[in-house]
Amino acid sequence: MTDGPDLAHVASALQEWANERFGDGTDLVTDPSAVSGGLDTFIFRFRLSRGDLRPLILRLYPSTTRAPSAEREVAILRFLDGTGYPAPRPVDAGTLGPPVGLPFVIMEEVPGKTALERLSARPHRASRLVESMAAAQASLHALDPTAWPLPIPPGDEIGRRLDKVESTATDDPALVDALHWLQHHRGDVEGEDPAVCHYDFHPLNTIVDDDGRLAVIDWEGAGLGDRHSDLARSMVLYEWSPVVAKSKVERIVLRVAKPPLLKRYRAAYARHLPIDERRLQYWLAFHAAESWWEATTLLAGTFTRDTRLDERTRAATLVAPAMAGLFARLVPDAGRTTH
């Protein structure tokens, strides 16, 4: 699906859901309004007449095949709610009735603005914001993973991720060399100590309120894995964020701020949890290659997940060369050591 669902249809389906969930007489105080920022889902804000509920957020998945994604996200949110970790409080998940008929998650809205908006408005406070984000990611990794609510796949994270990437052929010889290098050096990160990981932890998925309190959103992709992988993924997202910025101001701020922010972020994280540099360097190379691979599959039409292809493909044209360049900087001799 490329176009968003009809707002009138969404409002009608939400009214039906509210009556079923809370009883007749629960009405929409405000009609759903689209919230920008979703590359993978359609996001709406709305409010019910119940005084005990904050404004609510509806995440609507673009295909019925994504129903497991909705179930997964709400299970993770319930787990996080039980730990006290700052994340949206879940309300419900399921499939909205006709004519929408799409999987959904409904959660309480987290008040505030994204960390990127805060950074763009007050660049002089970047250091404090980076410190808070690094502390939040480290505290996530410090959570007890034994109560994780979802089945844990067998094996190490690197094996699962390499199998996924290598299941889709590529004609790019440089990317083939990169994947060979990663396979050859996978021993650097085998034998992980599982931690709770977000895997998309960045300034657009971090909400900061007016008092500086921080909360993290968008948990569908979270799982148990190597915390160095999660940290590296965040650092790689910082690397390509300027090329997909939505405004000239954001692009300039991110491009100028990126080098010192990355250095400060790594140092701030290390004050909370130790960093194994060998693991981190491997995972930086892996996530650069994985983002490069995903972008090429989007451009080639071989991406296998139902998603908002219009949004993702537009970004992929910029991400693919940026990530190819990042991998080449991280592993300059990849082509010479894999043959």
Short mmCIF file of C-alpha atoms in Angstrom, two decimals:
data_model
loop_
_atom_site.label_atom_id
_atom_site.label_comp_id
_atom_site.label_asym_id
_atom_site.label_seq_id
_atom_site.Cartn_x
_atom_site.Cartn_y
_atom_site.Cartn_z
CA MET A 1 0.00 0.00 0.00
CA THR A 2 1.33 3.42 -0.93
CA ASP A 3 -1.56 5.77 -0.17
CA GLY A 4 -2.88 6.11 3.35
CA PRO A 5 -6.34 4.82 4.26
CA ASP A 6 -9.31 7.16 4.02
CA LEU A 7 -9.58 9.22 7.22
CA ALA A 8 -13.36 8.89 7.35
CA HIS A 9 -13.02 5.12 7.18
CA VAL A 10 -10.41 5.17 9.93
CA ALA A 11 -12.67 7.33 12.13
CA SER A 12 -15.62 4.98 11.61
CA ALA A 13 -13.53 1.90 12.41
CA LEU A 14 -12.05 3.57 15.52
CA GLN A 15 -15.52 4.49 16.78
CA GLU A 16 -16.59 0.87 16.41
CA TRP A 17 -13.42 -0.28 18.19
CA ALA A 18 -13.99 2.20 21.06
CA ASN A 19 -17.52 0.93 21.61
CA GLU A 20 -16.36 -2.68 21.64
CA ARG A 21 -13.34 -1.96 23.87
CA PHE A 22 -14.88 0.48 26.38
CA GLY A 23 -18.63 0.18 25.89
CA ASP A 24 -21.30 2.25 24.17
CA GLY A 25 -21.09 5.96 24.88
CA THR A 26 -17.34 6.15 24.37
CA ASP A 27 -16.93 8.60 21.54
CA LEU A 28 -14.14 10.10 19.49
CA VAL A 29 -13.57 13.60 20.83
CA THR A 30 -11.30 14.36 17.89
CA ASP A 31 -11.18 12.70 14.50
CA PRO A 32 -7.95 10.87 13.69
CA SER A 33 -5.24 13.10 12.23
CA ALA A 34 -2.23 11.79 10.36
CA VAL A 35 1.13 12.05 12.12
CA SER A 36 4.19 12.35 9.92
CA GLY A 37 7.30 10.23 10.33
CA GLY A 38 6.21 6.68 9.61
CA LEU A 39 8.26 4.86 6.96
CA ASP A 40 6.66 1.51 7.65
CA THR A 41 3.20 2.22 9.10
CA PHE A 42 0.45 4.82 8.93
CA ILE A 43 0.28 6.78 12.17
CA PHE A 44 -2.72 8.72 13.49
CA ARG A 45 -3.50 10.69 16.63
CA PHE A 46 -6.98 10.72 18.17
CA ARG A 47 -8.76 11.19 21.49
CA LEU A 48 -11.64 9.45 23.21
CA SER A 49 -14.23 10.88 25.60
CA ARG A 50 -12.85 8.81 28.49
CA GLY A 51 -11.13 11.18 30.88
CA ASP A 52 -8.73 8.52 32.15
CA LEU A 53 -6.99 8.18 28.77
CA ARG A 54 -4.40 10.45 27.25
CA PRO A 55 -4.54 11.25 23.55
CA LEU A 56 -3.98 7.99 21.69
CA ILE A 57 -1.77 6.92 18.81
CA LEU A 58 -2.90 4.44 16.17
CA ARG A 59 -0.19 2.57 14.28
CA LEU A 60 -1.83 1.00 11.24
CA TYR A 61 0.15 -1.61 9.33
CA PRO A 62 -0.08 -1.45 5.52
CA SER A 63 -1.08 -5.08 4.89
CA THR A 64 -2.97 -7.91 6.58
CA THR A 65 0.25 -9.95 6.32
CA ARG A 66 1.71 -7.68 9.00
CA ALA A 67 -0.70 -8.83 11.73
CA PRO A 68 2.15 -10.64 13.53
CA SER A 69 4.01 -7.30 13.64
CA ALA A 70 1.12 -5.69 15.54
CA GLU A 71 0.93 -8.61 17.98
CA ARG A 72 4.70 -8.47 18.45
CA GLU A 73 4.80 -4.75 19.15
CA VAL A 74 2.04 -4.76 21.74
CA ALA A 75 3.64 -7.72 23.54
CA ILE A 76 6.93 -5.80 23.73
CA LEU A 77 5.18 -2.65 24.97
CA ARG A 78 3.49 -4.65 27.73
CA PHE A 79 6.84 -6.12 28.74
CA LEU A 80 8.41 -2.64 28.87
CA ASP A 81 5.45 -1.27 30.83
CA GLY A 82 6.11 -3.93 33.44
CA THR A 83 9.75 -2.87 33.77
CA GLY A 84 9.03 0.85 34.05
CA TYR A 85 11.14 1.61 30.99
CA PRO A 86 10.02 4.90 29.34
CA ALA A 87 7.92 3.77 26.37
CA PRO A 88 4.28 4.23 25.28
CA ARG A 89 1.68 2.42 27.36
CA PRO A 90 -0.17 -0.11 25.18
CA VAL A 91 -3.95 -0.06 24.96
CA ASP A 92 -4.90 -2.69 22.38
CA ALA A 93 -3.91 -4.50 19.19
CA GLY A 94 -5.83 -6.38 16.55
CA THR A 95 -7.40 -5.69 13.17
CA LEU A 96 -9.58 -2.64 12.55
CA GLY A 97 -12.99 -3.46 11.19
CA PRO A 98 -14.15 -2.81 7.62
CA PRO A 99 -13.68 -0.93 5.43
CA VAL A 100 -10.13 -0.50 6.83
CA GLY A 101 -9.41 -4.13 7.68
CA LEU A 102 -5.74 -3.63 8.62
CA PRO A 103 -3.69 -4.70 11.66
CA PHE A 104 -3.20 -2.04 14.33
CA VAL A 105 -1.62 -1.14 17.62
CA ILE A 106 -3.17 1.57 19.81
CA MET A 107 -1.11 3.13 22.57
CA GLU A 108 -1.12 6.24 24.73
CA GLU A 109 0.64 9.19 23.13
CA VAL A 110 3.99 10.13 24.61
CA PRO A 111 3.98 13.92 25.15
CA GLY A 112 6.83 15.96 23.72
CA LYS A 113 8.81 16.38 20.53
CA THR A 114 11.31 14.13 18.83
CA ALA A 115 14.93 14.44 19.86
CA LEU A 116 15.71 15.60 16.32
CA GLU A 117 13.20 18.46 16.66
CA ARG A 118 14.75 19.42 20.00
CA LEU A 119 18.22 19.25 18.48
CA SER A 120 17.24 21.39 15.49
CA ALA A 121 15.58 24.01 17.69
CA ARG A 122 18.36 24.20 20.31
CA PRO A 123 21.67 22.89 18.92
CA HIS A 124 23.51 24.31 21.94
CA ARG A 125 21.81 21.66 24.09
CA ALA A 126 22.94 18.76 21.90
CA SER A 127 25.45 17.45 24.45
CA ARG A 128 22.84 17.07 27.17
CA LEU A 129 20.43 15.39 24.76
CA VAL A 130 23.06 12.94 23.52
CA GLU A 131 23.96 12.05 27.11
CA SER A 132 20.30 11.33 27.88
CA MET A 133 19.84 9.16 24.79
CA ALA A 134 22.98 7.13 25.45
CA ALA A 135 21.90 6.60 29.06
CA ALA A 136 18.46 5.45 27.90
CA GLN A 137 19.93 2.96 25.45
CA ALA A 138 22.34 1.62 28.07
CA SER A 139 19.51 1.26 30.61
CA LEU A 140 17.53 -0.71 28.00
CA HIS A 141 20.49 -3.07 27.58
CA ALA A 142 20.69 -3.46 31.36
CA LEU A 143 17.10 -4.75 31.66
CA ASP A 144 16.68 -8.35 32.78
CA PRO A 145 15.99 -10.29 29.55
CA THR A 146 14.63 -13.42 31.24
CA ALA A 147 11.03 -12.17 31.10
CA TRP A 148 11.19 -11.37 27.37
CA PRO A 149 7.65 -12.13 26.11
CA LEU A 150 8.41 -13.55 22.66
CA PRO A 151 9.95 -16.80 21.42
CA ILE A 152 13.74 -16.58 21.21
CA PRO A 153 15.14 -17.85 17.88
CA PRO A 154 17.97 -20.38 18.17
CA GLY A 155 21.60 -19.43 17.60
CA ASP A 156 23.48 -16.16 17.71
CA GLU A 157 22.17 -12.91 16.27
CA ILE A 158 24.88 -12.77 13.62
CA GLY A 159 23.90 -16.15 12.18
CA ARG A 160 20.25 -15.14 11.87
CA ARG A 161 21.09 -11.80 10.31
CA LEU A 162 23.61 -13.16 7.81
CA ASP A 163 21.19 -15.91 6.76
CA LYS A 164 18.53 -13.27 6.07
CA VAL A 165 20.84 -11.05 4.03
CA GLU A 166 22.38 -13.90 2.05
CA SER A 167 18.96 -15.35 1.17
CA THR A 168 18.53 -12.55 -1.39
CA ALA A 169 21.01 -12.56 -4.27
CA THR A 170 22.75 -9.36 -5.32
CA ASP A 171 24.55 -8.46 -8.54
CA ASP A 172 26.66 -5.76 -6.88
CA PRO A 173 30.21 -7.17 -6.65
CA ALA A 174 31.18 -4.69 -3.91
CA LEU A 175 28.22 -5.79 -1.80
CA VAL A 176 29.09 -9.44 -2.44
CA ASP A 177 32.63 -8.73 -1.17
CA ALA A 178 31.17 -7.02 1.90
CA LEU A 179 28.97 -10.02 2.71
CA HIS A 180 31.90 -12.39 2.23
CA TRP A 181 33.99 -10.30 4.62
CA LEU A 182 31.24 -10.36 7.23
CA GLN A 183 30.87 -14.12 6.94
CA HIS A 184 34.63 -14.61 7.21
CA HIS A 185 34.88 -12.51 10.39
CA ARG A 186 31.62 -13.54 12.08
CA GLY A 187 33.58 -15.18 14.89
CA ASP A 188 34.27 -11.69 16.24
CA VAL A 189 30.69 -11.50 17.55
CA GLU A 190 29.60 -15.08 18.13
CA GLY A 191 28.86 -16.11 21.71
CA GLU A 192 26.81 -13.05 22.64
CA ASP A 193 25.30 -12.25 26.03
CA PRO A 194 21.67 -11.53 25.08
CA ALA A 195 20.29 -8.10 25.98
CA VAL A 196 17.05 -6.30 25.18
CA CYS A 197 17.72 -4.32 21.98
CA HIS A 198 15.59 -1.76 20.14
CA TYR A 199 17.37 -1.96 16.73
CA ASP A 200 16.01 1.40 15.58
CA PHE A 201 17.13 3.68 18.41
CA HIS A 202 17.67 7.17 16.96
CA PRO A 203 16.51 10.78 17.41
CA LEU A 204 13.23 10.33 15.49
CA ASN A 205 12.23 7.44 17.74
CA THR A 206 13.08 9.33 20.92
CA ILE A 207 10.52 11.73 22.38
CA VAL A 208 11.60 14.43 24.84
CA ASP A 209 9.09 16.41 26.88
CA ASP A 210 9.45 20.01 28.03
CA ASP A 211 11.11 18.90 31.28
CA GLY A 212 13.74 16.85 29.45
CA ARG A 213 12.19 13.46 30.20
CA LEU A 214 12.81 10.98 27.44
CA ALA A 215 10.73 8.09 26.07
CA VAL A 216 11.39 5.67 23.22
CA ILE A 217 8.84 4.70 20.54
CA ASP A 218 8.56 2.27 17.57
CA TRP A 219 9.29 -1.13 19.13
CA GLU A 220 8.20 -3.55 16.42
CA GLY A 221 11.76 -4.55 15.53
CA ALA A 222 13.01 -4.98 19.09
CA GLY A 223 14.44 -8.30 20.24
CA LEU A 224 17.12 -10.04 22.24
CA GLY A 225 20.63 -9.86 20.85
CA ASP A 226 24.10 -8.41 21.19
CA ARG A 227 23.89 -4.95 22.75
CA HIS A 228 26.89 -3.94 20.62
CA SER A 229 24.75 -4.62 17.56
CA ASP A 230 22.05 -2.27 18.86
CA LEU A 231 24.62 0.42 19.68
CA ALA A 232 26.25 0.03 16.25
CA ARG A 233 22.88 0.21 14.50
CA SER A 234 22.18 3.54 16.22
CA MET A 235 25.58 4.89 15.19
CA VAL A 236 25.05 3.82 11.58
CA LEU A 237 21.64 5.51 11.58
CA TYR A 238 23.37 8.71 12.69
CA GLU A 239 25.72 8.26 9.71
CA TRP A 240 23.00 8.23 7.09
CA SER A 241 20.46 10.48 8.78
CA PRO A 242 21.62 13.66 6.97
CA VAL A 243 20.92 12.18 3.54
CA VAL A 244 17.26 11.45 4.40
CA ALA A 245 16.52 14.56 6.49
CA LYS A 246 13.12 16.03 5.66
CA SER A 247 14.17 19.68 5.72
CA LYS A 248 17.19 21.78 4.83
CA VAL A 249 17.57 22.85 8.47
CA GLU A 250 17.59 19.24 9.70
CA ARG A 251 20.08 18.27 6.98
CA ILE A 252 22.50 21.06 7.90
CA VAL A 253 22.20 20.42 11.65
CA LEU A 254 22.78 16.68 11.24
CA ARG A 255 25.69 17.06 8.82
CA VAL A 256 27.52 19.54 11.04
CA ALA A 257 26.69 17.84 14.32
CA LYS A 258 27.25 14.23 13.26
CA PRO A 259 31.00 13.75 13.99
CA PRO A 260 31.03 15.26 17.49
CA LEU A 261 27.67 13.69 18.35
CA LEU A 262 28.86 10.21 17.37
CA LYS A 263 32.03 10.60 19.45
CA ARG A 264 30.09 11.92 22.43
CA TYR A 265 27.39 9.25 22.11
CA ARG A 266 29.93 6.43 22.20
CA ALA A 267 31.71 7.99 25.21
CA ALA A 268 28.44 8.58 27.05
CA TYR A 269 27.31 4.98 26.52
CA ALA A 270 30.68 3.70 27.78
CA ARG A 271 30.14 5.53 31.07
CA HIS A 272 27.18 3.22 31.70
CA LEU A 273 28.27 -0.07 30.12
CA PRO A 274 31.68 -1.21 28.87
CA ILE A 275 32.27 -1.41 25.12
CA ASP A 276 34.09 -4.29 23.45
CA GLU A 277 35.71 -2.38 20.57
CA ARG A 278 36.19 -5.47 18.40
CA ARG A 279 32.50 -6.35 18.64
CA LEU A 280 31.42 -2.80 18.03
CA GLN A 281 33.61 -2.39 14.94
CA TYR A 282 32.28 -5.60 13.41
CA TRP A 283 28.67 -4.60 14.06
CA LEU A 284 29.27 -1.14 12.58
CA ALA A 285 30.45 -2.82 9.37
CA PHE A 286 27.55 -5.27 9.46
CA HIS A 287 24.83 -2.63 9.87
CA ALA A 288 26.37 -0.50 7.12
CA ALA A 289 26.25 -3.53 4.81
CA GLU A 290 22.76 -4.56 5.92
CA SER A 291 21.37 -1.06 5.27
CA TRP A 292 23.14 -1.07 1.90
CA TRP A 293 21.67 -4.49 1.09
CA GLU A 294 18.15 -3.48 2.16
CA ALA A 295 18.29 -0.33 0.04
CA THR A 296 19.41 -2.31 -3.03
CA THR A 297 16.56 -4.82 -2.60
CA LEU A 298 14.07 -1.96 -2.42
CA LEU A 299 15.47 -0.43 -5.60
CA ALA A 300 15.58 -3.81 -7.36
CA GLY A 301 12.02 -4.70 -6.35
CA THR A 302 13.12 -7.80 -4.39
CA PHE A 303 12.27 -6.47 -0.92
CA THR A 304 10.07 -9.17 0.60
CA ARG A 305 8.06 -7.38 3.33
CA ASP A 306 4.78 -5.55 2.82
CA THR A 307 5.59 -1.97 3.70
CA ARG A 308 5.18 1.64 2.57
CA LEU A 309 7.29 1.12 -0.52
CA ASP A 310 6.87 4.70 -1.75
CA GLU A 311 8.46 6.11 1.41
CA ARG A 312 11.16 3.46 1.74
CA THR A 313 12.20 3.46 -1.92
CA ARG A 314 12.58 7.23 -1.95
CA ALA A 315 14.99 6.98 0.97
CA ALA A 316 16.77 3.95 -0.52
CA THR A 317 18.10 5.93 -3.48
CA LEU A 318 20.10 8.01 -1.01
CA VAL A 319 20.88 5.36 1.59
CA ALA A 320 22.45 2.78 -0.77
CA PRO A 321 25.45 4.89 -1.88
CA ALA A 322 25.87 6.39 1.60
CA MET A 323 26.09 2.95 3.20
CA ALA A 324 28.36 1.57 0.48
CA GLY A 325 30.72 4.45 1.21
CA LEU A 326 30.53 3.89 4.96
CA PHE A 327 31.35 0.19 4.65
CA ALA A 328 34.30 1.01 2.39
CA ARG A 329 35.64 3.39 5.04
CA LEU A 330 35.14 0.87 7.82
CA VAL A 331 36.61 -2.09 5.90
CA PRO A 332 38.83 -0.68 3.13
CA ASP A 333 40.40 -4.05 2.33
CA ALA A 334 37.19 -6.14 2.15
CA GLY A 335 37.60 -7.03 -1.53
CA ARG A 336 41.22 -8.14 -1.09
CA THR A 337 40.63 -10.37 1.92
CA THR A 338 37.59 -12.33 0.74
CA HIS A 339 38.95 -14.03 -2.39
#
